[in-house]
Coordinates of C-alpha atoms and ligand atoms in Angstrom, one line a residue:
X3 CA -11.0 5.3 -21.9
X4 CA -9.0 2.4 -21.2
X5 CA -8.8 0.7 -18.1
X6 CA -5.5 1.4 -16.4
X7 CA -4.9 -1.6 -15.0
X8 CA -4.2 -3.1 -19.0
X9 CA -1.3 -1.3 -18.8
X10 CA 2.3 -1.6 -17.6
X11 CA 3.6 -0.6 -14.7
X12 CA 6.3 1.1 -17.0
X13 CA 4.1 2.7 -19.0
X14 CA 1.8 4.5 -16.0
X15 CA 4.7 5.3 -14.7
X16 CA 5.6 7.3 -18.0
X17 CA 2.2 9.4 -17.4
X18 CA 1.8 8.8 -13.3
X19 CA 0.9 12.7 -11.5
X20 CA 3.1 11.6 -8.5
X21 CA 6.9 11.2 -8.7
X22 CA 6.2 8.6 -5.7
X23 CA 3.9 6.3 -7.9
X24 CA 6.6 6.6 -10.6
X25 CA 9.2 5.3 -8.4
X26 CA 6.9 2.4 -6.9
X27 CA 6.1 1.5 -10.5
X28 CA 9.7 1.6 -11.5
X29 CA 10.7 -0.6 -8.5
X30 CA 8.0 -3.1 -9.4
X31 CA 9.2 -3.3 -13.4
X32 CA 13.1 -3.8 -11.8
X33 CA 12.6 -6.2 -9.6
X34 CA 9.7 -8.2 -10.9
X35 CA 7.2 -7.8 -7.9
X36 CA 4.3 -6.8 -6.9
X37 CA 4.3 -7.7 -3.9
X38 CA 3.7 -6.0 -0.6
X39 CA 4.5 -7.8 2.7
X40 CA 3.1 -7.2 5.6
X41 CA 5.8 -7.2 8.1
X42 CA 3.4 -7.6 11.4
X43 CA 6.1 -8.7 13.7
X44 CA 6.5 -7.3 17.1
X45 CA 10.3 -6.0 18.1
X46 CA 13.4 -4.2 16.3
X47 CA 15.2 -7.4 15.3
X48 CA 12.9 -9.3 14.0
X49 CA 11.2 -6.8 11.3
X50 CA 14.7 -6.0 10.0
X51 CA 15.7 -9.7 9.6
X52 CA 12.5 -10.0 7.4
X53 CA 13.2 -6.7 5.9
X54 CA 16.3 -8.2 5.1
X55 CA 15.6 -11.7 4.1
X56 CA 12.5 -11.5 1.6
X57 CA 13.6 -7.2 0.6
X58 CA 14.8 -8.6 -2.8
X59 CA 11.3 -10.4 -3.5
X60 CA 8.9 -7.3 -2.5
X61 CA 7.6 -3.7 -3.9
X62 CA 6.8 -2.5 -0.3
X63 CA 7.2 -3.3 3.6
X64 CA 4.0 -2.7 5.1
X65 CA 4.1 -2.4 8.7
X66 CA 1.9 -1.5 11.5
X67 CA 4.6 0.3 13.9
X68 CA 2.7 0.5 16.8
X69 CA 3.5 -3.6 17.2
X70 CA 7.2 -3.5 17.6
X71 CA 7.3 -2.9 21.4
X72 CA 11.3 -1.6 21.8
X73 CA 10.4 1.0 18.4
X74 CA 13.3 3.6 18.6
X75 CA 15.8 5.1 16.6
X76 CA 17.4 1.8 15.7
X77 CA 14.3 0.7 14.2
X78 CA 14.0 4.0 11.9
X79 CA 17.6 3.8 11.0
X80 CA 17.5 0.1 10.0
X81 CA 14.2 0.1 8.2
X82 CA 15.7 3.0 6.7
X83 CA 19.3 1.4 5.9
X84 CA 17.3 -1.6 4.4
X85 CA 15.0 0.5 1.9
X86 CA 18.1 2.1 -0.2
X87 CA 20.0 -1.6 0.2
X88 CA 16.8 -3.8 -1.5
X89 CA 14.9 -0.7 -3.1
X90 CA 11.4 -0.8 -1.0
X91 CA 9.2 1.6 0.1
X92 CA 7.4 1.6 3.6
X93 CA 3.4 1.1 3.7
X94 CA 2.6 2.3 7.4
X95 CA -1.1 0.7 7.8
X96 CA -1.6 3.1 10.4
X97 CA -5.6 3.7 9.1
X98 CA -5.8 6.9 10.3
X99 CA -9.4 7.5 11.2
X100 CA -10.2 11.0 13.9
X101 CA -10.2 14.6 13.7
X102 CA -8.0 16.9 11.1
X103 CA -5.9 18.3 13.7
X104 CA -4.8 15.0 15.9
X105 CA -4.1 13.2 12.5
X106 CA -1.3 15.6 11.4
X107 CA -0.3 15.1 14.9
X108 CA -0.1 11.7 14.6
X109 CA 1.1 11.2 11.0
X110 CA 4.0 14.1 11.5
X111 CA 6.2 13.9 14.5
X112 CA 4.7 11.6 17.5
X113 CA 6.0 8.8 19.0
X114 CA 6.1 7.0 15.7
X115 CA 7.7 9.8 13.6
X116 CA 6.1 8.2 11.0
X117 CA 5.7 10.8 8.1
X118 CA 9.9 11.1 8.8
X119 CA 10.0 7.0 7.1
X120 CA 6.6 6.0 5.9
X121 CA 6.6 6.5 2.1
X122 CA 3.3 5.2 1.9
X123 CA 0.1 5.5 4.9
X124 CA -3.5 4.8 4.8
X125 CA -6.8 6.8 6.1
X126 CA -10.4 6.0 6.0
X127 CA -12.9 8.6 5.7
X128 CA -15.2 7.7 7.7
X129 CA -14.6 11.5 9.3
X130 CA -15.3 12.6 5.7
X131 CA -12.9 14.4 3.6
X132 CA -11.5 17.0 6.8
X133 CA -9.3 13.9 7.1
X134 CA -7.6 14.1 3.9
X135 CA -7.7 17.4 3.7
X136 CA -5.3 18.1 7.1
X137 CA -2.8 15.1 5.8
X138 CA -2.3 17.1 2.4
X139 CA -2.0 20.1 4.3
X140 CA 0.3 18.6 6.5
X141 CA 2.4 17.2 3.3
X142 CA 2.2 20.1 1.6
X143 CA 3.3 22.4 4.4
X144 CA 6.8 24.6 3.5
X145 CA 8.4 22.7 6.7
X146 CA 8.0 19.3 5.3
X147 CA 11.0 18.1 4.2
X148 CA 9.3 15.0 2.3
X149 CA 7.8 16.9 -0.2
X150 CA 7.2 14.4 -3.1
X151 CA 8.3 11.3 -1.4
X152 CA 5.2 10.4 0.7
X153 CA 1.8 9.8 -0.6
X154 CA -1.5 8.2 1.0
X155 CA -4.1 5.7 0.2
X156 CA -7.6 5.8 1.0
X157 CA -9.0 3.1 2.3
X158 CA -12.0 2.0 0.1
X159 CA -13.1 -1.4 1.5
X160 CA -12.1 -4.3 4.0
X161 CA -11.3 -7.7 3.9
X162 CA -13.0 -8.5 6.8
X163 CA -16.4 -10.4 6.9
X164 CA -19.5 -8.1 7.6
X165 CA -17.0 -5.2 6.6
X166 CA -19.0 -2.0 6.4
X167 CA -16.8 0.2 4.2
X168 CA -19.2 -1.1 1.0
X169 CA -21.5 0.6 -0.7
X170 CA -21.9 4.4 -0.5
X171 CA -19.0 4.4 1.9
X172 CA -16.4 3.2 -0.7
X173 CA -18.4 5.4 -3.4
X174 CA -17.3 8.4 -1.2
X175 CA -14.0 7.2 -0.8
X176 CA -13.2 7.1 -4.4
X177 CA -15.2 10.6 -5.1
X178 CA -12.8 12.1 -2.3
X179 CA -9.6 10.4 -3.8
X180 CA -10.7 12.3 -7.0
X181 CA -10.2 15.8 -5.5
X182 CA -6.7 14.9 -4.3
X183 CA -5.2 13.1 -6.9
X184 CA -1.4 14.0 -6.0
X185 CA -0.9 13.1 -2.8
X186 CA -3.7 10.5 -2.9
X187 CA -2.6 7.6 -5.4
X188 CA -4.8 5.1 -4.6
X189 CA -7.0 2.8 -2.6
X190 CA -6.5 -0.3 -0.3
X191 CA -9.4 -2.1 -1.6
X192 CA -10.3 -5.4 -2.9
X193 CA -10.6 -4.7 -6.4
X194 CA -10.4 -2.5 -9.4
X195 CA -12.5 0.4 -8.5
X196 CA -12.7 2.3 -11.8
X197 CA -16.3 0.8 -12.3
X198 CA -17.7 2.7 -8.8
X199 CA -19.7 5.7 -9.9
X200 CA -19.5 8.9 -8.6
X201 CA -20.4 12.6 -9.9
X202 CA -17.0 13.1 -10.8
X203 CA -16.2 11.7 -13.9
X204 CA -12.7 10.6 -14.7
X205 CA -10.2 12.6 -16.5
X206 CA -7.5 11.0 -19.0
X207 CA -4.8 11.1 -16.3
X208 CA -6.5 9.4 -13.8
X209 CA -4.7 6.7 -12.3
X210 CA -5.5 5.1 -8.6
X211 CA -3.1 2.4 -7.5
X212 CA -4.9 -0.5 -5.5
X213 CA -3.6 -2.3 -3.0
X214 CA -5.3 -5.6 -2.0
X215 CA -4.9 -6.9 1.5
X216 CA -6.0 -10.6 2.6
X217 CA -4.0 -12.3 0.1
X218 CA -3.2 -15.4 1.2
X219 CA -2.1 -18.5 -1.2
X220 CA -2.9 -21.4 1.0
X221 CA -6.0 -20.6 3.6
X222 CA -9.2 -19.1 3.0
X223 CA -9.3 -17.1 6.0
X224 CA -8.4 -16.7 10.3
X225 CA -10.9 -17.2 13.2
X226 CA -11.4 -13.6 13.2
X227 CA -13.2 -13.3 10.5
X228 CA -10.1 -12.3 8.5
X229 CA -11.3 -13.1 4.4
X230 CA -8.6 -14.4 1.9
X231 CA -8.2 -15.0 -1.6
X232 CA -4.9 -15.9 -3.7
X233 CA -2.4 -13.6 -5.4
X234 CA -4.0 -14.6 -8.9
X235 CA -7.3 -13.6 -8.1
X236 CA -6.3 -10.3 -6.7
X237 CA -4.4 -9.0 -9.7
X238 CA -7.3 -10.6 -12.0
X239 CA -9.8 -8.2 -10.3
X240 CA -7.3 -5.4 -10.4
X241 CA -5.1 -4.9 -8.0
X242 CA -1.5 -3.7 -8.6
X243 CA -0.1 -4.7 -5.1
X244 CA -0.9 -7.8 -3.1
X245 CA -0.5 -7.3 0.3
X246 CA 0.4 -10.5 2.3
X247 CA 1.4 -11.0 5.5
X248 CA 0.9 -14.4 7.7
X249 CA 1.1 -16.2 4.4
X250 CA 4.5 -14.9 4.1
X251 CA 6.4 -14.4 7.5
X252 CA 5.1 -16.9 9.5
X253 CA 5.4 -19.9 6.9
X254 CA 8.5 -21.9 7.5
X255 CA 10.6 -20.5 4.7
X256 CA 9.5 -17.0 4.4
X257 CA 12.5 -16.1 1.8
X258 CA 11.0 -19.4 -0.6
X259 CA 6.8 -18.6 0.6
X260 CA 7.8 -14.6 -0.6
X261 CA 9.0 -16.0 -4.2
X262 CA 5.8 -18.2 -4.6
X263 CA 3.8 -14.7 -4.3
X264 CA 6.3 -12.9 -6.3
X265 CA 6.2 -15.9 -8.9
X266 CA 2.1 -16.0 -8.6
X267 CA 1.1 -12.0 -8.6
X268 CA 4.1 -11.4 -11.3
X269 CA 2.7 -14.0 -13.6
X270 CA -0.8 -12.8 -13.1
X271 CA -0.1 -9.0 -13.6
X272 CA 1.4 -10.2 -16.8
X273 CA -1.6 -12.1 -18.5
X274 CA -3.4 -9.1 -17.4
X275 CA -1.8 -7.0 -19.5
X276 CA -1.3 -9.3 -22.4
X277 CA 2.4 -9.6 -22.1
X278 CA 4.2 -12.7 -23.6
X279 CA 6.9 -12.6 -21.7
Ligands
LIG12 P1 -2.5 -11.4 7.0 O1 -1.6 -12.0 8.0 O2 -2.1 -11.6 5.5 O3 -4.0 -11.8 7.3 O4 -2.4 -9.9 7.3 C1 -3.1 -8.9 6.6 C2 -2.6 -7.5 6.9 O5 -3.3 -6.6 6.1 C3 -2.7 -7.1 8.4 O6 -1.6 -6.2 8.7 C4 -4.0 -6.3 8.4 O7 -4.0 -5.2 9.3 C5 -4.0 -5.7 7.0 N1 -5.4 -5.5 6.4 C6 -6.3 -6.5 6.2 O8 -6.0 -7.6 6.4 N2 -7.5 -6.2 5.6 C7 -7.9 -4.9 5.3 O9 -9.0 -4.7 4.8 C8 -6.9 -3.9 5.5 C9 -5.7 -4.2 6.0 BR1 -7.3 -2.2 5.1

């Protein structure tokens, strides 16, 4: 079979399971990104300015919500306004990690209302699959009005050094993902995982979107133990989204730092899949 990630964004969209995935992949084929920023500022203003500023240059506006300190109704409205204005989803990075029942709580309704804007949110398994399970539930339920607009990612690995989500824990991750394809699309993971094996072997149709975090085009990584590598190398090891955050908003020209990494992963994406253009 081939690998997915030789193929187009407009041709996976053609055959993509989820109407969500279709839309991401259309949005990335108009626009001419693959870029994700990660918008981790902390109050109302500031994250719609960005929003506004680089939304022409970007696939999807990752945040983490649970910064922005005044988050209200003028944050959901604006993030909103500005999604239909540039055409961008929302990645919430919210990582959801506990027990099936205070997940849906926390993904639907909460302080962060975050299944009402979030296109896109994140989970690890680390509880095992309960986790996913309760989410599709919860996005599947006959009183949720989102009903093929939201999706989730698993996440498969970290960027961080000493990360423990290697090995059989990213194995299990993508062995889950299998037995939701639908509402999971993907992985936030380093890399292509198609090679990872697991006892379920992969049908024709399968196709898991990666999204790589700790892209950064300039530093090799924080004093956190934070771990970067560039746009190029990303979308040469397979991912379909970079996901870049300091390296974007807090240069001094974010709206000219967002077009180098637009530039850079577009370019990439295209050699990868053999394009001339
Ligand atoms: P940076 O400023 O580009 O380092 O920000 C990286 C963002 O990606 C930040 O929001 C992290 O929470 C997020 N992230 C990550 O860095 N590494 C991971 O493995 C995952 C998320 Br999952």
């Amino acid at each position: 079979m081939a690998s997915k990630s030789t193929l187009s964004y407009a041709s996976r969209a053609k055959t993509h399971r989820s109407s969500l995935v279709k839309k991401l992949f259309d949005i990335a084929e108009v626009k001419k990104t693959n870029v994700a920023v990660s918008a981790d500022l902390r109050n109302t203003k500031d994250l719609l300015a960005l929003a506004d500023a680089i939304g022409p240059y970007i696939a999807v506006f990752k945040t983490h919500i649970d910064l922005v300190s005044d988050f209200g109704e003028a944050t959901v409205a604006g993030l909103k306004s500005l999604s239909v204005k540039h055409n961008f989803l929302f990645f919430e990075d919210r990582k959801f990690v506990d027990i099936g029942n205070t997940v849906q709580q926390q993904y639907h309704g909460g302080a962060l209302r975050i299944s009402e804007w979030a296109h896109i949110v994140n989970a690890s398994v680390l509880a095992g699959e309960g986790i996913i399970e309760a989410l599709v539930q919860t996005a599947q339920g006959s009183d949720f009005q989102y009903k093929d607009e939201r999706a989730l990612l698993i996440l498969a690995e970290m960027t961080t050094k000493g990360s423990l989500a290697t090995g059989a824990y990213t194995s299990s991750a993508v062995e889950i993902a299998k037995r939701h394809q639908g509402f999971v699309i993907g992985f936030v993971a380093t890399r292509s995982l198609e090679s990872v094996r697991t006892d379920i072997p992969a049908t024709e149709d399968e196709d898991f979107v990666i999204f790589t975090a700790g892209v950064n085009r300039s530093s090799k990584g924080d004093k956190l133990g934070q771990q970067y590598q560039t746009p190029k190398s990303a979308i040469e090891r397979g991912s379909d989204f970079i996901i870049a955050g300091r390296g974007i908003y807090a240069s001094e020209d974010p709206v000219a730092s967002v077009k180098l990494y637009q530039e850079e992963g577009w370019q990439a994406y295209l050699a990868r899949i053999g394009s001339k253009d």
